[in-house]
Amino acid sequence: MSPTTSQLSEFIRSLYQTNEFIPLHAPTFGEREKQNVLDTIESSFVSSVGEYVTRFENQVEAFTGAHRAIATVNGTAALHAALYMAGVQNGDYVITQALTFVATCNAIHHMAAEPIFIDVAYQTMGMCPIALESFLEEHAITDGQNCIHKTSKRKIRACVPMHTFGHPVQLDELLAICNKWNIELVEDAAESLGSLYKGQHTGTKARFSALSFNGNKIITTGGGGMLLCADETEGHRAKHITTTAKAAHPYEFYHNEPGFNYRMPNLNAALGCAQMSHLETFIEKKRELAEQYKAFFKSSSFQFIDEPSECRSNFWLNAILCEHSDLRNTVIEEQNNAGIMCRPAWHLMNRLPMFEHCPRGKLTVSEDIQSRLVNIPSSPILKRDDQ
Ligand SMILES: *Cc1c(COP(=O)(O)O)cnc(C)c1O
C-alpha cells in the first residue's frame, strides 16, 4: 500500500514535531556561531584580513584530506576558479550533466566555454560513465594530448560530474575515461561535503574541486565556497589568483597576473569555523533521517533514493521517485499546501534558453528522473543536547 499525501504530511510532521512550516533545508546554528561572528565584529576584522579564513581552510583540509582548501565568496566562484586552474580556455567544451544546478553551467560559461550534456545514472543521479564513454566514442577523437570534438574541432578540455543531492558519482570509472581521453576531471562537490566514495571524501579525487556553503547546504557561511586542490603547488597558485594575485607585502600593491577577487570575508569564515564543529553531527542526523524515510517508503510505490554502493552519502537532500509525473505534481502541490516544502528537481540544463543549442548525448535517464523526482524536507533534526 502506498501512503496517501496526507499520510506523508503526517509522517513528515511527526519527524519534525512541529505544526509550523517545514522548509526543505534550514541551517542550524549553535552558540559558537554567535560567539565567532561577534568576535569578528568586536575585533573589526570582518573583511579580507583576519584569522578565521585560514582556520576554516585548515579545518576543511583536515576533515576532507584535501591537500589545499581555498575559501571563496561562493560555490560558483570556487567552480569558476577550479575550471581556470584546470586550464579551460575560450571556445573549449566542458562536459557536464544535464541534471544539475545552473551554477555548474554558469561557471563553464564564465570561462567562455560551453557545456556538453551527458546523461546521469539511476544509481547515483550523477554522470553515467557508460553515457560519457559512448558520447566520446561517437563524437570525439584524441591525439594523445587533447580531446577534440569531431564536427566542431573544438577542444573538450574538462569534465565536471556533480554529486547530486550528496550522492557520490562513480569517480573511478569517470576518472579512467577522462584519463584515457585526455580530459581533466573537475568535481562539483557543492552538495556533497562529508560524503565518501570508497572511503575517500568527494572533492579529493580530482585535481580541482568545488564546495558550496550557501544557506541551504549541509553547512553554511551565509554565502561561500571552497576550492579544493590535490597538489600543494597548484593550491598555492589557486590561492594567489583568487586573491587578486597580489604579492605579499605589508603596504605595497603589486600584482603579477590578472586575478579574481574571490576571497571569503573573515565574517563568513567565522561562521564556517563554528559550523565545521557540528558537521559530523549534521551528517549523523541526516543519515538517521534518511533511514526513517527509507523505512517509511519501503514497499510503497514511491522509490526512496538511497546511497550508491561503496559510498557514504551525506544525504544533503532526500528524494523520492514517483510512479509518474502527474503524481509528482500532485505530491509537490499537496505537500506545499500543507506547509511542507517539497520541490521538483531542477529543469534540465539543455532546456534552458542559454544552453539549448549545446551538444548532448541521449538524456533519457535525466528526463525520466526530472519528470518523477521530489525532494522532501531534509534539515537535520537535532535535540537540544546535540548542539
Ligand atoms: C549550491 C551549488 C553550487 C554553488 O552554488 P553557490 O550558490 O554559488 O554557492 C554549485 N553547484 C551545485 C550543483 C550546487 O548545488
PDB file of N, CA and C and ligand atoms in Angstrom, residues 73-79 99-105 162-165 188-191 210-217 223-225 316 343 346, ligand 1:
ATOM      1  N   VAL A  73      34.109  33.343  -2.114  1.00  0.00           N
ATOM      2  CA  VAL A  73      32.856  34.043  -1.805  1.00  0.00           C
ATOM      3  C   VAL A  73      31.603  33.193  -2.012  1.00  0.00           C
ATOM      4  N   ASN A  74      31.662  32.252  -2.939  1.00  0.00           N
ATOM      5  CA  ASN A  74      30.542  31.311  -3.102  1.00  0.00           C
ATOM      6  C   ASN A  74      31.012  30.093  -3.893  1.00  0.00           C
ATOM      7  N   GLY A  75      30.130  29.146  -4.050  1.00  0.00           N
ATOM      8  CA  GLY A  75      30.497  27.902  -4.730  1.00  0.00           C
ATOM      9  C   GLY A  75      30.715  28.103  -6.220  1.00  0.00           C
ATOM     10  N   THR A  76      29.951  28.991  -6.824  1.00  0.00           N
ATOM     11  CA  THR A  76      30.121  29.268  -8.250  1.00  0.00           C
ATOM     12  C   THR A  76      31.518  29.820  -8.512  1.00  0.00           C
ATOM     13  N   ALA A  77      31.971  30.714  -7.628  1.00  0.00           N
ATOM     14  CA  ALA A  77      33.312  31.292  -7.748  1.00  0.00           C
ATOM     15  C   ALA A  77      34.377  30.197  -7.596  1.00  0.00           C
ATOM     16  N   ALA A  78      34.160  29.277  -6.676  1.00  0.00           N
ATOM     17  CA  ALA A  78      35.108  28.172  -6.476  1.00  0.00           C
ATOM     18  C   ALA A  78      35.186  27.312  -7.728  1.00  0.00           C
ATOM     19  N   LEU A  79      34.033  27.061  -8.336  1.00  0.00           N
ATOM     20  CA  LEU A  79      33.967  26.261  -9.554  1.00  0.00           C
ATOM     21  C   LEU A  79      34.623  27.002 -10.727  1.00  0.00           C
ATOM     22  N   LEU A  99      21.379  17.086 -15.589  1.00  0.00           N
ATOM     23  CA  LEU A  99      20.687  17.198 -14.307  1.00  0.00           C
ATOM     24  C   LEU A  99      21.661  17.781 -13.279  1.00  0.00           C
ATOM     25  N   THR A 100      21.652  19.080 -13.152  1.00  0.00           N
ATOM     26  CA  THR A 100      22.483  19.753 -12.155  1.00  0.00           C
ATOM     27  C   THR A 100      21.873  21.116 -11.873  1.00  0.00           C
ATOM     28  N   PHE A 101      22.441  21.806 -10.878  1.00  0.00           N
ATOM     29  CA  PHE A 101      22.047  23.179 -10.603  1.00  0.00           C
ATOM     30  C   PHE A 101      22.771  24.077 -11.609  1.00  0.00           C
ATOM     31  N   VAL A 102      22.154  25.162 -11.991  1.00  0.00           N
ATOM     32  CA  VAL A 102      22.657  26.029 -13.065  1.00  0.00           C
ATOM     33  C   VAL A 102      24.079  26.549 -12.814  1.00  0.00           C
ATOM     34  N   ALA A 103      24.503  26.605 -11.547  1.00  0.00           N
ATOM     35  CA  ALA A 103      25.832  27.132 -11.217  1.00  0.00           C
ATOM     36  C   ALA A 103      26.944  26.377 -11.948  1.00  0.00           C
ATOM     37  N   THR A 104      26.783  25.066 -12.114  1.00  0.00           N
ATOM     38  CA  THR A 104      27.790  24.268 -12.812  1.00  0.00           C
ATOM     39  C   THR A 104      28.011  24.828 -14.225  1.00  0.00           C
ATOM     40  N   CYS A 105      26.915  25.071 -14.909  1.00  0.00           N
ATOM     41  CA  CYS A 105      26.999  25.554 -16.293  1.00  0.00           C
ATOM     42  C   CYS A 105      27.381  27.032 -16.356  1.00  0.00           C
ATOM     43  N   MET A 162      28.753  15.985 -11.091  1.00  0.00           N
ATOM     44  CA  MET A 162      28.244  16.625  -9.874  1.00  0.00           C
ATOM     45  C   MET A 162      27.646  15.537  -8.972  1.00  0.00           C
ATOM     46  N   HIS A 163      27.974  15.599  -7.683  1.00  0.00           N
ATOM     47  CA  HIS A 163      27.483  14.604  -6.731  1.00  0.00           C
ATOM     48  C   HIS A 163      26.072  15.002  -6.282  1.00  0.00           C
ATOM     49  N   THR A 164      25.093  14.581  -7.072  1.00  0.00           N
ATOM     50  CA  THR A 164      23.722  15.055  -6.924  1.00  0.00           C
ATOM     51  C   THR A 164      23.108  14.751  -5.558  1.00  0.00           C
ATOM     52  N   PHE A 165      22.615  15.774  -4.903  1.00  0.00           N
ATOM     53  CA  PHE A 165      21.960  15.691  -3.585  1.00  0.00           C
ATOM     54  C   PHE A 165      22.867  15.059  -2.515  1.00  0.00           C
ATOM     55  N   ASP A 188      32.272  18.823  -9.112  1.00  0.00           N
ATOM     56  CA  ASP A 188      31.361  19.769  -8.475  1.00  0.00           C
ATOM     57  C   ASP A 188      30.818  19.060  -7.234  1.00  0.00           C
ATOM     58  N   ALA A 189      31.516  19.301  -6.105  1.00  0.00           N
ATOM     59  CA  ALA A 189      31.156  18.655  -4.838  1.00  0.00           C
ATOM     60  C   ALA A 189      30.380  19.615  -3.942  1.00  0.00           C
ATOM     61  N   ALA A 190      29.708  20.579  -4.578  1.00  0.00           N
ATOM     62  CA  ALA A 190      28.984  21.622  -3.836  1.00  0.00           C
ATOM     63  C   ALA A 190      27.976  21.043  -2.838  1.00  0.00           C
ATOM     64  N   GLU A 191      27.382  19.895  -3.197  1.00  0.00           N
ATOM     65  CA  GLU A 191      26.299  19.346  -2.377  1.00  0.00           C
ATOM     66  C   GLU A 191      26.769  18.208  -1.481  1.00  0.00           C
ATOM     67  N   ALA A 210      35.098  21.806  -6.211  1.00  0.00           N
ATOM     68  CA  ALA A 210      34.456  22.948  -5.559  1.00  0.00           C
ATOM     69  C   ALA A 210      33.418  22.495  -4.545  1.00  0.00           C
ATOM     70  N   LEU A 211      33.379  23.215  -3.417  1.00  0.00           N
ATOM     71  CA  LEU A 211      32.344  23.034  -2.396  1.00  0.00           C
ATOM     72  C   LEU A 211      31.516  24.310  -2.326  1.00  0.00           C
ATOM     73  N   SER A 212      30.308  24.215  -1.777  1.00  0.00           N
ATOM     74  CA  SER A 212      29.494  25.414  -1.542  1.00  0.00           C
ATOM     75  C   SER A 212      29.028  25.451  -0.095  1.00  0.00           C
ATOM     76  N   PHE A 213      28.981  26.658   0.457  1.00  0.00           N
ATOM     77  CA  PHE A 213      28.438  26.866   1.804  1.00  0.00           C
ATOM     78  C   PHE A 213      27.279  27.853   1.746  1.00  0.00           C
ATOM     79  N   ASN A 214      26.503  27.753   0.681  1.00  0.00           N
ATOM     80  CA  ASN A 214      25.294  28.568   0.569  1.00  0.00           C
ATOM     81  C   ASN A 214      24.342  28.218   1.722  1.00  0.00           C
ATOM     82  N   GLY A 215      23.370  29.070   1.961  1.00  0.00           N
ATOM     83  CA  GLY A 215      22.479  28.916   3.111  1.00  0.00           C
ATOM     84  C   GLY A 215      21.728  27.602   3.184  1.00  0.00           C
ATOM     85  N   ASN A 216      21.545  26.915   2.059  1.00  0.00           N
ATOM     86  CA  ASN A 216      20.776  25.666   2.070  1.00  0.00           C
ATOM     87  C   ASN A 216      21.659  24.422   2.069  1.00  0.00           C
ATOM     88  N   LYS A 217      22.980  24.591   2.086  1.00  0.00           N
ATOM     89  CA  LYS A 217      23.862  23.424   2.020  1.00  0.00           C
ATOM     90  C   LYS A 217      24.048  22.805   3.417  1.00  0.00           C
ATOM     91  N   GLY A 223      27.004  32.931   2.607  1.00  0.00           N
ATOM     92  CA  GLY A 223      27.346  32.594   1.229  1.00  0.00           C
ATOM     93  C   GLY A 223      28.802  32.195   1.281  1.00  0.00           C
ATOM     94  N   GLY A 224      29.198  31.261   0.469  1.00  0.00           N
ATOM     95  CA  GLY A 224      30.611  30.886   0.496  1.00  0.00           C
ATOM     96  C   GLY A 224      30.865  29.621  -0.286  1.00  0.00           C
ATOM     97  N   GLY A 225      32.132  29.375  -0.541  1.00  0.00           N
ATOM     98  CA  GLY A 225      32.517  28.171  -1.255  1.00  0.00           C
ATOM     99  C   GLY A 225      33.950  27.825  -0.942  1.00  0.00           C
ATOM    100  N   TRP A 316      22.335  15.082   1.609  1.00  0.00           N
ATOM    101  CA  TRP A 316      22.042  16.515   1.693  1.00  0.00           C
ATOM    102  C   TRP A 316      20.553  16.781   1.449  1.00  0.00           C
ATOM    103  N   ARG A 343       9.979  19.999  -3.488  1.00  0.00           N
ATOM    104  CA  ARG A 343      10.157  20.623  -4.799  1.00  0.00           C
ATOM    105  C   ARG A 343      10.677  19.632  -5.825  1.00  0.00           C
ATOM    106  N   TRP A 346      15.765  20.311 -10.595  1.00  0.00           N
ATOM    107  CA  TRP A 346      15.981  21.456 -11.479  1.00  0.00           C
ATOM    108  C   TRP A 346      15.505  21.119 -12.897  1.00  0.00           C
TER     109      TRP A 346
HETATM  110  C1  LIG B   1      24.998  25.082  -4.482  1.00  0.00           C
HETATM  111  C2  LIG B   1      25.623  24.592  -5.730  1.00  0.00           C
HETATM  112  C3  LIG B   1      26.698  25.266  -6.357  1.00  0.00           C
HETATM  113  C4  LIG B   1      27.287  26.541  -5.850  1.00  0.00           C
HETATM  114  O1  LIG B   1      26.357  27.478  -5.543  1.00  0.00           O
HETATM  115  P1  LIG B   1      26.651  28.858  -4.816  1.00  0.00           P
HETATM  116  O2  LIG B   1      25.278  29.340  -4.506  1.00  0.00           O
HETATM  117  O3  LIG B   1      27.378  29.715  -5.801  1.00  0.00           O
HETATM  118  O4  LIG B   1      27.462  28.611  -3.588  1.00  0.00           O
HETATM  119  C5  LIG B   1      27.271  24.694  -7.471  1.00  0.00           C
HETATM  120  N1  LIG B   1      26.826  23.544  -7.983  1.00  0.00           N
HETATM  121  C6  LIG B   1      25.809  22.870  -7.423  1.00  0.00           C
HETATM  122  C7  LIG B   1      25.380  21.585  -8.013  1.00  0.00           C
HETATM  123  C8  LIG B   1      25.163  23.372  -6.292  1.00  0.00           C
HETATM  124  O5  LIG B   1      24.130  22.689  -5.751  1.00  0.00           O
END
